[in-house]
Amino acid sequence: MDELMHDACERASRYLADLGRRRVSPAPAYLAGLAALGLPLQDEPIEPALVLEELDRLGSPATVASAGGRYFGFVIGGSLPAALAANVLAAAWDQNAGMRVASPVAAALEDVSAGWLASLFGLPVGCGVGFVSGATMANFSGLAAARHALLRRCGWDVEARGLFGAPPITVLVGDEVHVSLLKALGLLGLGRERVVRVPVDSQGRMRADALPAIAGPTIVCLQAGNVNTGAIDPLSEVCRRVQAEQVWVHVDGAFGLWAAASPKRAALLDGIGLADSWATDAHKWLNVPYDSGLAFVRQASDLRAAMAATAEYLVEGERREPAHFTPELSRRARGIEIWAALRSLGRAGLAAMVDRCCDLAARFAEGLRSAGFEVLNEVVLNQVLVSFGSAERTRAVISAIQAEGTCWCGGTVWQGKAAMRISLSSWATTDEDVDRSLQAIVDAAKLTSDSQSPADLGNRNRSAP
Ligand SMILES: *Cc1c(COP(=O)(O)O)cnc(C)c1O
């Protein structure tokens, strides 16, 4: 075991050391090499050391280098050193975080982190917190608590009786709602398509002046951090306008909520504490390893009522039972890395990480503008949208940069216009990473005209593995 663990750590260290030198998207030859995994399962056991060697040889070079400093796709953070190291130790611990009796240490780390996080975000003391797999499940959990609370106020027990015959709940979303929130609504029987969509402004923010009149049980879903522009809904204004006994406000703050931890940017989230539930990701801007998300609910009892399950063999103590606040029963102990990340950063370190990403986004935008390209969004946070002219040319530049390998950026369509998305979400990104990536993007754009197909450009720069 000792030798194997040293081998694993050495391979992991070598992988990390190599991240800065290798291309970001895996080279085609290594992707083709994955075919070697496709063997029938053999009869006899194989030495663990050989299994690890095979995994490293075939798997490591085929990874996307999203743990490095030049990955700007989607909204994907890296892993902070303390969080990654804690993850390695936690893997050895192999704790089941569902029950306090199965892992007192995991429960204690969740208790402490939950308090720290609520204080960092300005959420109510004592709110209920669920440590879930990501913002999709965090949205699901917050909305499940909303469904519970609103129907209970109507005298309906939704956990016991389901939605058949229940009073209807109106659900309001901004027109730029994230697809995962709609999915969560579908899972909860609230429907992906029976929502009322509220118009948004040029940055994708819900327009408070366009809110419909509200009557009856209503969930208002706000967003802190539009996945394209980074824009944050006018939380304070909407919360004040919709305030009523039968209204529940949920905020999807998958990455944007972290801006509340930066004194320089917290004003963007003014009014955040007025909502009833909040969803965020830890694997995005807190830079803990996948997977890790967080659901917060003002009244812990609402989350507990939606999620708790009891049976005689499940021992229950006086204190918070982790599984009563999440959809899962057994699960990995995500609180370990969250605790380690926060403990290593401190308040100032977390604010600095958020601010650095935002500053790097501004640096990117400035560089693109001065190269003559159009930045489509107000760069308020860590997201940049850039157009290279026609949709064809923009798509060609995106394909070229992905194939060239210096960095990785994805595409989107923003309010009818094709754009490249650049997301600055990693502690590991430096000024130099941004400058090198800018240069690669500008070079790719120079070689691109509307008449060229993306394939021509991809081939031109395809470097050897
Ligand atoms: C990423 C994201 C989600 C989904 O988060 P997962 O961690 O992938 O489940 C939801 N909402 C917004 C705004 C996001 O950016």
CSV table of C-alpha atoms and ligand atoms in Angstrom, one decimal:
chain,number,residue,atom,x,y,z
A,1,MET,CA,0.0,0.0,0.0
A,2,ASP,CA,2.8,2.4,1.0
A,3,GLU,CA,4.6,2.0,-2.3
A,4,LEU,CA,1.4,2.3,-4.3
A,5,MET,CA,0.4,5.6,-2.6
A,6,HIS,CA,3.8,7.1,-3.2
A,7,ASP,CA,3.5,6.1,-6.8
A,8,ALA,CA,0.1,7.6,-7.1
A,9,CYS,CA,1.3,10.9,-5.5
A,10,GLU,CA,4.4,11.0,-7.7
A,11,ARG,CA,2.3,10.5,-10.8
A,12,ALA,CA,-0.2,13.2,-9.7
A,13,SER,CA,2.7,15.6,-9.0
A,14,ARG,CA,4.2,14.9,-12.3
A,15,TYR,CA,0.9,15.5,-14.0
A,16,LEU,CA,0.5,18.9,-12.3
A,17,ALA,CA,4.1,20.0,-13.1
A,18,ASP,CA,3.5,19.2,-16.7
A,19,LEU,CA,0.2,21.1,-17.0
A,20,GLY,CA,1.9,24.4,-17.9
A,21,ARG,CA,3.9,22.9,-20.7
A,22,ARG,CA,1.3,20.8,-22.4
A,23,ARG,CA,-1.5,21.8,-24.8
A,24,VAL,CA,-4.9,22.4,-23.1
A,25,SER,CA,-7.0,20.2,-25.3
A,26,PRO,CA,-5.6,16.7,-25.5
A,27,ALA,CA,-3.7,16.0,-28.7
A,28,PRO,CA,-5.7,13.8,-31.2
A,29,ALA,CA,-3.1,11.0,-30.9
A,30,TYR,CA,-3.8,10.6,-27.2
A,31,LEU,CA,-7.5,10.7,-27.7
A,32,ALA,CA,-7.1,8.0,-30.3
A,33,GLY,CA,-5.0,6.1,-27.7
A,34,LEU,CA,-8.1,5.8,-25.5
A,35,ALA,CA,-9.3,3.0,-27.8
A,36,ALA,CA,-6.7,0.9,-26.0
A,37,LEU,CA,-9.0,0.9,-22.9
A,38,GLY,CA,-11.6,-0.9,-24.8
A,39,LEU,CA,-10.6,-4.5,-23.8
A,40,PRO,CA,-12.9,-7.2,-22.6
A,41,LEU,CA,-12.7,-7.5,-18.8
A,42,GLN,CA,-10.0,-10.1,-18.1
A,43,ASP,CA,-10.6,-13.1,-15.8
A,44,GLU,CA,-7.6,-12.7,-13.5
A,45,PRO,CA,-6.7,-9.8,-11.1
A,46,ILE,CA,-4.0,-7.3,-12.1
A,47,GLU,CA,-1.5,-5.7,-9.8
A,48,PRO,CA,-2.7,-2.3,-8.6
A,49,ALA,CA,0.6,-0.7,-9.6
A,50,LEU,CA,0.1,-1.9,-13.1
A,51,VAL,CA,-3.4,-0.6,-13.2
A,52,LEU,CA,-2.2,2.8,-12.1
A,53,GLU,CA,0.6,2.8,-14.7
A,54,GLU,CA,-1.9,2.0,-17.4
A,55,LEU,CA,-4.3,4.7,-16.2
A,56,ASP,CA,-1.6,7.3,-16.1
A,57,ARG,CA,-0.1,6.3,-19.5
A,58,LEU,CA,-3.4,6.3,-21.4
A,59,GLY,CA,-5.5,8.6,-19.2
A,60,SER,CA,-3.3,11.5,-18.2
A,61,PRO,CA,-2.4,12.8,-21.7
A,62,ALA,CA,-6.0,12.4,-22.8
A,63,THR,CA,-7.3,14.7,-20.0
A,64,VAL,CA,-8.4,18.3,-20.7
A,65,ALA,CA,-5.9,20.5,-18.9
A,66,SER,CA,-8.7,22.3,-17.0
A,67,ALA,CA,-6.7,22.1,-13.8
A,68,GLY,CA,-4.1,24.4,-15.4
A,69,GLY,CA,-4.1,28.2,-15.9
A,70,ARG,CA,-5.2,28.4,-19.6
A,71,TYR,CA,-8.6,26.7,-19.6
A,72,PHE,CA,-11.4,29.3,-20.1
A,73,GLY,CA,-14.3,27.0,-21.1
A,74,PHE,CA,-17.7,26.9,-19.5
A,75,VAL,CA,-17.2,28.0,-15.8
A,76,ILE,CA,-14.7,25.5,-14.5
A,77,GLY,CA,-12.4,26.2,-11.7
A,78,GLY,CA,-9.1,24.5,-10.9
A,79,SER,CA,-8.2,22.9,-7.6
A,80,LEU,CA,-6.6,24.9,-4.9
A,81,PRO,CA,-3.5,23.2,-3.4
A,82,ALA,CA,-5.0,22.8,0.0
A,83,ALA,CA,-8.3,21.5,-1.4
A,84,LEU,CA,-6.5,19.0,-3.7
A,85,ALA,CA,-4.2,17.7,-1.0
A,86,ALA,CA,-7.2,17.4,1.4
A,87,ASN,CA,-9.0,15.5,-1.4
A,88,VAL,CA,-6.2,13.0,-1.5
A,89,LEU,CA,-6.3,12.5,2.2
A,90,ALA,CA,-10.1,12.3,2.2
A,91,ALA,CA,-9.9,9.6,-0.4
A,92,ALA,CA,-7.9,7.5,2.0
A,93,TRP,CA,-10.4,8.3,4.8
A,94,ASP,CA,-13.3,7.1,2.5
A,95,GLN,CA,-15.9,8.6,4.8
A,96,ASN,CA,-19.6,8.3,4.2
A,97,ALA,CA,-20.8,11.8,5.0
A,98,GLY,CA,-24.5,11.0,5.1
A,99,MET,CA,-24.7,10.2,8.8
A,100,ARG,CA,-22.9,11.8,11.7
A,101,VAL,CA,-22.4,8.4,13.3
A,102,ALA,CA,-20.7,7.1,10.1
A,103,SER,CA,-18.4,10.2,10.0
A,104,PRO,CA,-18.3,12.6,12.9
A,105,VAL,CA,-15.3,14.4,11.3
A,106,ALA,CA,-17.2,15.0,8.0
A,107,ALA,CA,-20.2,16.3,9.9
A,108,ALA,CA,-18.0,18.6,12.0
A,109,LEU,CA,-16.3,20.0,8.9
A,110,GLU,CA,-19.7,20.6,7.3
A,111,ASP,CA,-21.0,22.4,10.4
A,112,VAL,CA,-18.0,24.7,10.5
A,113,SER,CA,-17.9,25.4,6.7
A,114,ALA,CA,-21.6,26.0,6.6
A,115,GLY,CA,-21.2,28.8,9.2
A,116,TRP,CA,-18.2,30.3,7.5
A,117,LEU,CA,-20.0,30.3,4.1
A,118,ALA,CA,-23.2,31.9,5.4
A,119,SER,CA,-21.1,34.6,6.9
A,120,LEU,CA,-19.0,35.1,3.8
A,121,PHE,CA,-22.1,35.4,1.6
A,122,GLY,CA,-24.2,37.5,4.1
A,123,LEU,CA,-26.8,34.8,4.5
A,124,PRO,CA,-28.9,34.3,7.6
A,125,VAL,CA,-27.2,32.8,10.6
A,126,GLY,CA,-28.5,29.2,11.1
A,127,CYS,CA,-29.7,28.7,7.6
A,128,GLY,CA,-30.0,25.1,6.4
A,129,VAL,CA,-27.1,23.9,4.3
A,130,GLY,CA,-26.9,20.9,2.0
A,131,PHE,CA,-23.6,19.7,0.6
A,132,VAL,CA,-24.6,18.5,-2.9
A,133,SER,CA,-22.9,17.5,-6.2
A,134,GLY,CA,-23.3,20.9,-7.9
A,135,ALA,CA,-25.5,23.8,-8.6
A,136,THR,CA,-28.0,21.6,-10.5
A,137,MET,CA,-28.7,19.7,-7.3
A,138,ALA,CA,-28.4,22.8,-5.2
A,139,ASN,CA,-31.1,24.4,-7.3
A,140,PHE,CA,-33.2,21.2,-6.9
A,141,SER,CA,-32.7,21.3,-3.1
A,142,GLY,CA,-33.6,25.0,-2.7
A,143,LEU,CA,-36.6,24.6,-5.0
A,144,ALA,CA,-37.7,21.5,-3.1
A,145,ALA,CA,-37.7,23.5,0.1
A,146,ALA,CA,-39.7,26.2,-1.6
A,147,ARG,CA,-42.3,23.7,-2.8
A,148,HIS,CA,-42.6,22.3,0.7
A,149,ALA,CA,-42.9,25.7,2.4
A,150,LEU,CA,-45.4,27.3,-0.1
A,151,LEU,CA,-47.7,24.3,-0.1
A,152,ARG,CA,-47.5,23.8,3.7
A,153,ARG,CA,-48.7,27.4,4.0
A,154,CYS,CA,-51.8,26.3,1.9
A,155,GLY,CA,-52.3,23.3,4.2
A,156,TRP,CA,-50.9,20.8,1.7
A,157,ASP,CA,-48.2,18.2,2.7
A,158,VAL,CA,-46.4,17.8,-0.6
A,159,GLU,CA,-43.8,15.2,0.7
A,160,ALA,CA,-46.7,12.9,1.8
A,161,ARG,CA,-49.2,13.5,-1.0
A,162,GLY,CA,-47.3,14.6,-4.0
A,163,LEU,CA,-48.5,17.3,-6.4
A,164,PHE,CA,-51.7,15.5,-7.5
A,165,GLY,CA,-54.5,17.8,-6.5
A,166,ALA,CA,-52.2,20.3,-4.9
A,167,PRO,CA,-52.8,24.0,-5.2
A,168,PRO,CA,-50.8,25.3,-8.2
A,169,ILE,CA,-47.5,27.1,-7.7
A,170,THR,CA,-46.6,29.9,-10.2
A,171,VAL,CA,-42.9,29.9,-11.1
A,172,LEU,CA,-41.2,33.1,-12.4
A,173,VAL,CA,-37.8,32.9,-14.1
A,174,GLY,CA,-35.7,35.4,-16.0
A,175,ASP,CA,-35.7,34.8,-19.7
A,176,GLU,CA,-31.9,34.0,-19.3
A,177,VAL,CA,-32.6,31.3,-16.7
A,178,HIS,CA,-29.9,28.5,-16.6
A,179,VAL,CA,-31.0,25.3,-18.1
A,180,SER,CA,-30.2,23.4,-14.9
A,181,LEU,CA,-32.8,25.3,-13.0
A,182,LEU,CA,-35.4,24.4,-15.5
A,183,LYS,CA,-34.3,20.8,-15.2
A,184,ALA,CA,-34.6,21.0,-11.4
A,185,LEU,CA,-38.2,22.4,-11.8
A,186,GLY,CA,-39.0,19.4,-14.1
A,187,LEU,CA,-37.7,16.9,-11.6
A,188,LEU,CA,-39.8,18.5,-8.9
A,189,GLY,CA,-43.0,18.2,-10.9
A,190,LEU,CA,-43.2,22.0,-11.3
A,191,GLY,CA,-42.5,21.7,-15.1
A,192,ARG,CA,-39.7,23.0,-17.3
A,193,GLU,CA,-42.2,24.9,-19.5
A,194,ARG,CA,-45.0,26.1,-17.3
A,195,VAL,CA,-42.8,28.9,-16.0
A,196,VAL,CA,-43.5,32.5,-16.5
A,197,ARG,CA,-40.5,34.1,-18.2
A,198,VAL,CA,-39.7,37.7,-17.2
A,199,PRO,CA,-37.9,39.8,-19.9
A,200,VAL,CA,-34.3,40.6,-19.4
A,201,ASP,CA,-32.0,43.6,-20.3
A,202,SER,CA,-29.1,43.7,-22.7
A,203,GLN,CA,-26.8,41.9,-20.1
A,204,GLY,CA,-29.4,39.2,-19.4
A,205,ARG,CA,-30.6,40.6,-16.1
A,206,MET,CA,-34.2,40.2,-15.1
A,207,ARG,CA,-36.1,43.5,-15.6
A,208,ALA,CA,-37.7,44.3,-12.3
A,209,ASP,CA,-40.1,46.7,-14.1
A,210,ALA,CA,-41.3,43.8,-16.2
A,211,LEU,CA,-42.4,41.6,-13.4
A,212,PRO,CA,-46.0,40.5,-13.7
A,213,ALA,CA,-48.5,41.0,-10.9
A,214,ILE,CA,-48.1,38.2,-8.4
A,215,ALA,CA,-50.9,36.2,-6.8
A,216,GLY,CA,-51.0,32.9,-5.0
A,217,PRO,CA,-48.1,30.7,-4.1
A,218,THR,CA,-45.2,31.8,-6.2
A,219,ILE,CA,-41.5,31.0,-6.6
A,220,VAL,CA,-39.4,33.8,-8.1
A,221,CYS,CA,-36.1,32.4,-9.4
A,222,LEU,CA,-33.3,34.9,-9.7
A,223,GLN,CA,-29.8,34.5,-11.0
A,224,ALA,CA,-26.5,35.8,-9.7
A,225,GLY,CA,-24.0,35.3,-12.5
A,226,ASN,CA,-25.3,34.8,-16.0
A,227,VAL,CA,-23.4,32.0,-17.6
A,228,ASN,CA,-22.6,34.1,-20.6
A,229,THR,CA,-22.2,37.7,-19.4
A,230,GLY,CA,-21.7,37.2,-15.6
A,231,ALA,CA,-24.5,39.7,-15.0
A,232,ILE,CA,-26.4,39.6,-11.7
A,233,ASP,CA,-30.1,40.2,-11.5
A,234,PRO,CA,-31.2,43.3,-9.5
A,235,LEU,CA,-31.7,41.2,-6.3
A,236,SER,CA,-32.7,43.9,-3.9
A,237,GLU,CA,-35.2,45.6,-6.2
A,238,VAL,CA,-36.9,42.3,-7.2
A,239,CYS,CA,-37.0,41.1,-3.6
A,240,ARG,CA,-38.7,44.3,-2.5
A,241,ARG,CA,-41.2,44.2,-5.3
A,242,VAL,CA,-42.3,40.6,-4.8
A,243,GLN,CA,-42.3,40.5,-1.0
A,244,ALA,CA,-45.4,38.6,0.2
A,245,GLU,CA,-46.4,35.8,2.5
A,246,GLN,CA,-46.9,33.4,-0.5
A,247,VAL,CA,-43.7,34.3,-2.4
A,248,TRP,CA,-40.4,32.4,-2.1
A,249,VAL,CA,-37.3,33.9,-3.8
A,250,HIS,CA,-34.6,31.4,-4.9
A,251,VAL,CA,-31.3,32.6,-6.2
A,252,ASP,CA,-29.1,30.5,-8.6
A,253,GLY,CA,-25.7,31.9,-7.8
A,254,ALA,CA,-23.7,29.0,-9.2
A,255,PHE,CA,-20.6,31.2,-9.5
A,256,GLY,CA,-21.8,34.7,-9.0
A,257,LEU,CA,-22.6,34.2,-5.3
A,258,TRP,CA,-18.8,34.1,-4.6
A,259,ALA,CA,-18.6,37.8,-5.6
A,260,ALA,CA,-20.4,38.5,-2.3
A,261,ALA,CA,-17.2,37.3,-0.6
A,262,SER,CA,-15.2,40.2,-2.2
A,263,PRO,CA,-15.7,43.6,-0.4
A,264,LYS,CA,-14.9,45.2,-3.8
A,265,ARG,CA,-17.7,43.4,-5.6
A,266,ALA,CA,-20.3,42.6,-2.9
A,267,ALA,CA,-22.4,45.6,-3.9
A,268,LEU,CA,-23.3,43.7,-7.1
A,269,LEU,CA,-25.2,41.3,-4.8
A,270,ASP,CA,-26.9,43.9,-2.8
A,271,GLY,CA,-30.1,42.4,-1.3
A,272,ILE,CA,-28.8,38.8,-1.5
A,273,GLY,CA,-29.8,38.2,2.1
A,274,LEU,CA,-33.5,39.0,1.3
A,275,ALA,CA,-34.0,35.7,-0.6
A,276,ASP,CA,-35.3,32.5,0.9
A,277,SER,CA,-32.9,30.0,-0.7
A,278,TRP,CA,-29.6,30.1,-2.6
A,279,ALA,CA,-27.7,27.7,-4.8
A,280,THR,CA,-24.0,27.8,-5.5
A,281,ASP,CA,-21.1,25.7,-6.7
A,282,ALA,CA,-17.9,25.1,-4.8
A,283,HIS,CA,-16.3,23.3,-7.7
A,284,LYS,CA,-16.5,26.5,-9.8
A,285,TRP,CA,-15.2,29.6,-8.1
A,286,LEU,CA,-14.0,28.1,-4.8
A,287,ASN,CA,-11.7,25.9,-6.8
A,288,VAL,CA,-12.3,22.6,-4.9
A,289,PRO,CA,-12.1,19.3,-6.9
A,290,TYR,CA,-15.3,18.0,-8.6
A,291,ASP,CA,-18.0,17.5,-7.6
A,292,SER,CA,-19.2,20.0,-5.0
A,293,GLY,CA,-22.2,22.3,-4.7
A,294,LEU,CA,-24.1,24.0,-1.9
A,295,ALA,CA,-27.8,24.7,-1.2
A,296,PHE,CA,-28.7,27.2,1.5
A,297,VAL,CA,-32.2,27.7,2.9
A,298,ARG,CA,-33.2,30.5,5.2
A,299,GLN,CA,-35.3,28.3,7.5
A,300,ALA,CA,-33.3,25.1,7.9
A,301,SER,CA,-36.6,23.3,8.8
A,302,ASP,CA,-37.9,23.8,5.2
A,303,LEU,CA,-34.9,22.1,3.7
A,304,ARG,CA,-35.0,19.4,6.3
A,305,ALA,CA,-38.7,18.8,5.7
A,306,ALA,CA,-38.1,18.3,2.0
A,307,MET,CA,-35.1,16.1,2.3
A,308,ALA,CA,-35.3,14.1,5.6
A,309,ALA,CA,-35.9,10.4,5.6
A,310,THR,CA,-35.8,8.2,8.6
A,311,ALA,CA,-35.7,4.5,9.3
A,312,GLU,CA,-35.1,2.5,12.5
A,313,TYR,CA,-31.6,1.4,11.5
A,314,LEU,CA,-30.5,5.0,10.7
A,315,VAL,CA,-29.2,6.3,14.0
A,316,GLU,CA,-30.1,9.8,14.6
A,317,GLY,CA,-28.5,12.2,17.2
A,318,GLU,CA,-29.4,15.5,18.6
A,319,ARG,CA,-27.3,17.5,16.2
A,320,ARG,CA,-27.6,18.2,12.4
A,321,GLU,CA,-27.8,15.0,10.4
A,322,PRO,CA,-26.1,15.7,7.1
A,323,ALA,CA,-28.4,13.4,5.0
A,324,HIS,CA,-31.5,15.3,6.2
A,325,PHE,CA,-30.4,18.2,4.1
A,326,THR,CA,-29.5,16.5,0.8
A,327,PRO,CA,-31.2,14.4,-1.9
A,328,GLU,CA,-28.6,11.6,-1.3
A,329,LEU,CA,-28.2,9.4,1.7
A,330,SER,CA,-24.7,8.0,1.3
A,331,ARG,CA,-22.3,10.4,-0.4
A,332,ARG,CA,-18.7,11.6,-0.4
A,333,ALA,CA,-17.6,14.1,2.3
A,334,ARG,CA,-17.5,17.3,0.2
A,335,GLY,CA,-17.2,19.4,3.3
A,336,ILE,CA,-13.6,18.3,3.7
A,337,GLU,CA,-12.2,20.1,0.7
A,338,ILE,CA,-14.5,23.1,1.2
A,339,TRP,CA,-13.2,23.4,4.8
A,340,ALA,CA,-9.6,23.1,3.5
A,341,ALA,CA,-10.0,25.6,0.8
A,342,LEU,CA,-11.6,28.2,3.1
A,343,ARG,CA,-9.1,27.5,5.9
A,344,SER,CA,-6.2,28.0,3.5
A,345,LEU,CA,-7.5,31.1,1.9
A,346,GLY,CA,-9.1,33.0,4.8
A,347,ARG,CA,-11.5,35.8,4.0
A,348,ALA,CA,-8.8,38.0,2.4
A,349,GLY,CA,-7.5,35.1,0.3
A,350,LEU,CA,-11.0,34.2,-1.0
A,351,ALA,CA,-11.7,37.9,-1.9
A,352,ALA,CA,-8.3,38.1,-3.6
A,353,MET,CA,-9.0,35.0,-5.7
A,354,VAL,CA,-12.4,36.4,-6.8
A,355,ASP,CA,-10.9,39.8,-7.5
A,356,ARG,CA,-8.0,38.4,-9.4
A,357,CYS,CA,-10.3,36.4,-11.8
A,358,CYS,CA,-12.4,39.5,-12.4
A,359,ASP,CA,-9.3,41.6,-13.0
A,360,LEU,CA,-7.9,39.0,-15.5
A,361,ALA,CA,-11.3,39.1,-17.3
A,362,ALA,CA,-10.9,42.8,-17.6
A,363,ARG,CA,-7.4,42.3,-18.9
A,364,PHE,CA,-8.7,39.9,-21.5
A,365,ALA,CA,-11.4,42.2,-22.6
A,366,GLU,CA,-9.0,45.1,-22.9
A,367,GLY,CA,-6.6,43.1,-25.0
A,368,LEU,CA,-9.3,41.9,-27.3
A,369,ARG,CA,-10.7,45.4,-27.8
A,370,SER,CA,-7.4,46.9,-28.5
A,371,ALA,CA,-6.8,44.1,-31.1
A,372,GLY,CA,-10.0,45.4,-32.8
A,373,PHE,CA,-12.5,42.9,-31.7
A,374,GLU,CA,-15.9,43.6,-30.2
A,375,VAL,CA,-16.5,42.6,-26.6
A,376,LEU,CA,-20.3,42.0,-26.3
A,377,ASN,CA,-20.8,42.2,-22.6
A,378,GLU,CA,-20.2,44.6,-19.7
A,379,VAL,CA,-17.3,42.8,-18.0
A,380,VAL,CA,-18.6,43.0,-14.4
A,381,LEU,CA,-17.4,39.7,-13.2
A,382,ASN,CA,-15.2,36.9,-14.6
A,383,GLN,CA,-16.9,36.4,-18.0
A,384,VAL,CA,-16.0,37.8,-21.4
A,385,LEU,CA,-18.0,37.5,-24.6
A,386,VAL,CA,-16.2,38.4,-27.8
A,387,SER,CA,-17.3,38.5,-31.5
A,388,PHE,CA,-14.8,38.3,-34.3
A,389,GLY,CA,-17.3,39.7,-36.9
A,390,SER,CA,-19.6,37.3,-38.7
A,391,ALA,CA,-20.9,34.1,-37.0
A,392,GLU,CA,-18.8,32.0,-39.4
A,393,ARG,CA,-15.6,33.8,-38.6
A,394,THR,CA,-16.3,33.7,-34.8
A,395,ARG,CA,-16.9,30.0,-35.0
A,396,ALA,CA,-13.8,29.5,-37.1
A,397,VAL,CA,-11.7,31.3,-34.5
A,398,ILE,CA,-13.2,29.2,-31.7
A,399,SER,CA,-12.4,25.9,-33.6
A,400,ALA,CA,-8.9,27.2,-34.4
A,401,ILE,CA,-8.0,28.1,-30.9
A,402,GLN,CA,-9.3,24.8,-29.5
A,403,ALA,CA,-7.2,22.9,-32.0
A,404,GLU,CA,-4.1,25.0,-31.6
A,405,GLY,CA,-4.0,24.2,-27.9
A,406,THR,CA,-2.5,27.2,-26.1
A,407,CYS,CA,-5.8,27.8,-24.3
A,408,TRP,CA,-9.4,26.6,-24.6
A,409,CYS,CA,-12.5,28.8,-25.0
A,410,GLY,CA,-16.0,27.7,-26.0
A,411,GLY,CA,-18.7,29.3,-28.1
A,412,THR,CA,-22.2,30.5,-27.5
A,413,VAL,CA,-24.8,32.7,-29.1
A,414,TRP,CA,-25.5,35.8,-27.1
A,415,GLN,CA,-28.8,37.6,-28.0
A,416,GLY,CA,-28.6,36.4,-31.6
A,417,LYS,CA,-24.9,36.9,-32.0
A,418,ALA,CA,-22.3,34.2,-32.2
A,419,ALA,CA,-19.6,34.7,-29.6
A,420,MET,CA,-16.5,33.2,-28.0
A,421,ARG,CA,-17.0,32.7,-24.2
A,422,ILE,CA,-14.0,33.3,-21.9
A,423,SER,CA,-14.4,32.4,-18.3
A,424,LEU,CA,-11.8,33.3,-15.7
A,425,SER,CA,-12.5,30.9,-12.9
A,426,SER,CA,-9.1,29.4,-11.7
A,427,TRP,CA,-6.7,30.4,-9.0
A,428,ALA,CA,-4.0,29.0,-11.3
A,429,THR,CA,-4.4,31.6,-14.1
A,430,THR,CA,-1.6,34.2,-14.2
A,431,ASP,CA,-1.2,37.5,-16.1
A,432,GLU,CA,1.2,35.6,-18.4
A,433,ASP,CA,-1.4,32.9,-19.1
A,434,VAL,CA,-3.8,35.6,-20.2
A,435,ASP,CA,-1.3,37.4,-22.3
A,436,ARG,CA,-0.1,34.2,-24.0
A,437,SER,CA,-3.7,33.1,-24.6
A,438,LEU,CA,-4.6,36.6,-26.0
A,439,GLN,CA,-1.8,36.4,-28.4
A,440,ALA,CA,-2.9,32.9,-29.6
A,441,ILE,CA,-6.5,34.1,-30.1
A,442,VAL,CA,-5.4,37.2,-32.0
A,443,ASP,CA,-3.1,35.1,-34.2
A,444,ALA,CA,-5.9,32.6,-34.8
A,445,ALA,CA,-8.2,35.5,-35.7
A,446,LYS,CA,-5.7,37.0,-38.1
A,447,LEU,CA,-5.5,33.8,-40.1
A,448,THR,CA,-9.2,33.5,-40.2
A,449,SER,CA,-11.5,35.0,-42.8
A,450,ASP,CA,-15.1,34.3,-43.6
A,451,SER,CA,-14.1,32.1,-46.5
A,452,GLN,CA,-12.0,29.6,-44.5
A,453,SER,CA,-13.6,26.6,-42.9
A,454,PRO,CA,-12.7,25.8,-39.3
A,455,ALA,CA,-11.2,22.5,-40.4
A,456,ASP,CA,-8.5,24.3,-42.5
A,457,LEU,CA,-7.4,26.3,-39.5
A,458,GLY,CA,-7.5,23.4,-37.1
A,459,ASN,CA,-5.2,21.4,-39.3
A,460,ARG,CA,-2.8,24.3,-39.9
A,461,ASN,CA,-1.8,24.5,-36.2
A,462,ARG,CA,-2.3,20.9,-35.0
A,463,SER,CA,1.0,20.3,-33.2
A,464,ALA,CA,2.5,16.9,-32.5
A,465,PRO,CA,1.3,15.2,-29.3
B,1,LIG,C1,-22.8,26.0,-13.8
B,1,LIG,C2,-24.2,26.6,-13.5
B,1,LIG,C3,-25.2,25.7,-13.1
B,1,LIG,C4,-25.1,24.2,-13.0
B,1,LIG,O1,-24.1,23.8,-12.1
B,1,LIG,P1,-23.5,22.3,-12.1
B,1,LIG,O2,-22.5,22.4,-11.0
B,1,LIG,O3,-23.0,22.0,-13.4
B,1,LIG,O4,-24.6,21.5,-11.7
B,1,LIG,C5,-26.4,26.3,-12.8
B,1,LIG,N1,-26.6,27.7,-12.9
B,1,LIG,C6,-25.6,28.5,-13.3
B,1,LIG,C7,-25.8,30.0,-13.4
B,1,LIG,C8,-24.3,28.0,-13.6
B,1,LIG,O5,-23.4,28.8,-14.0
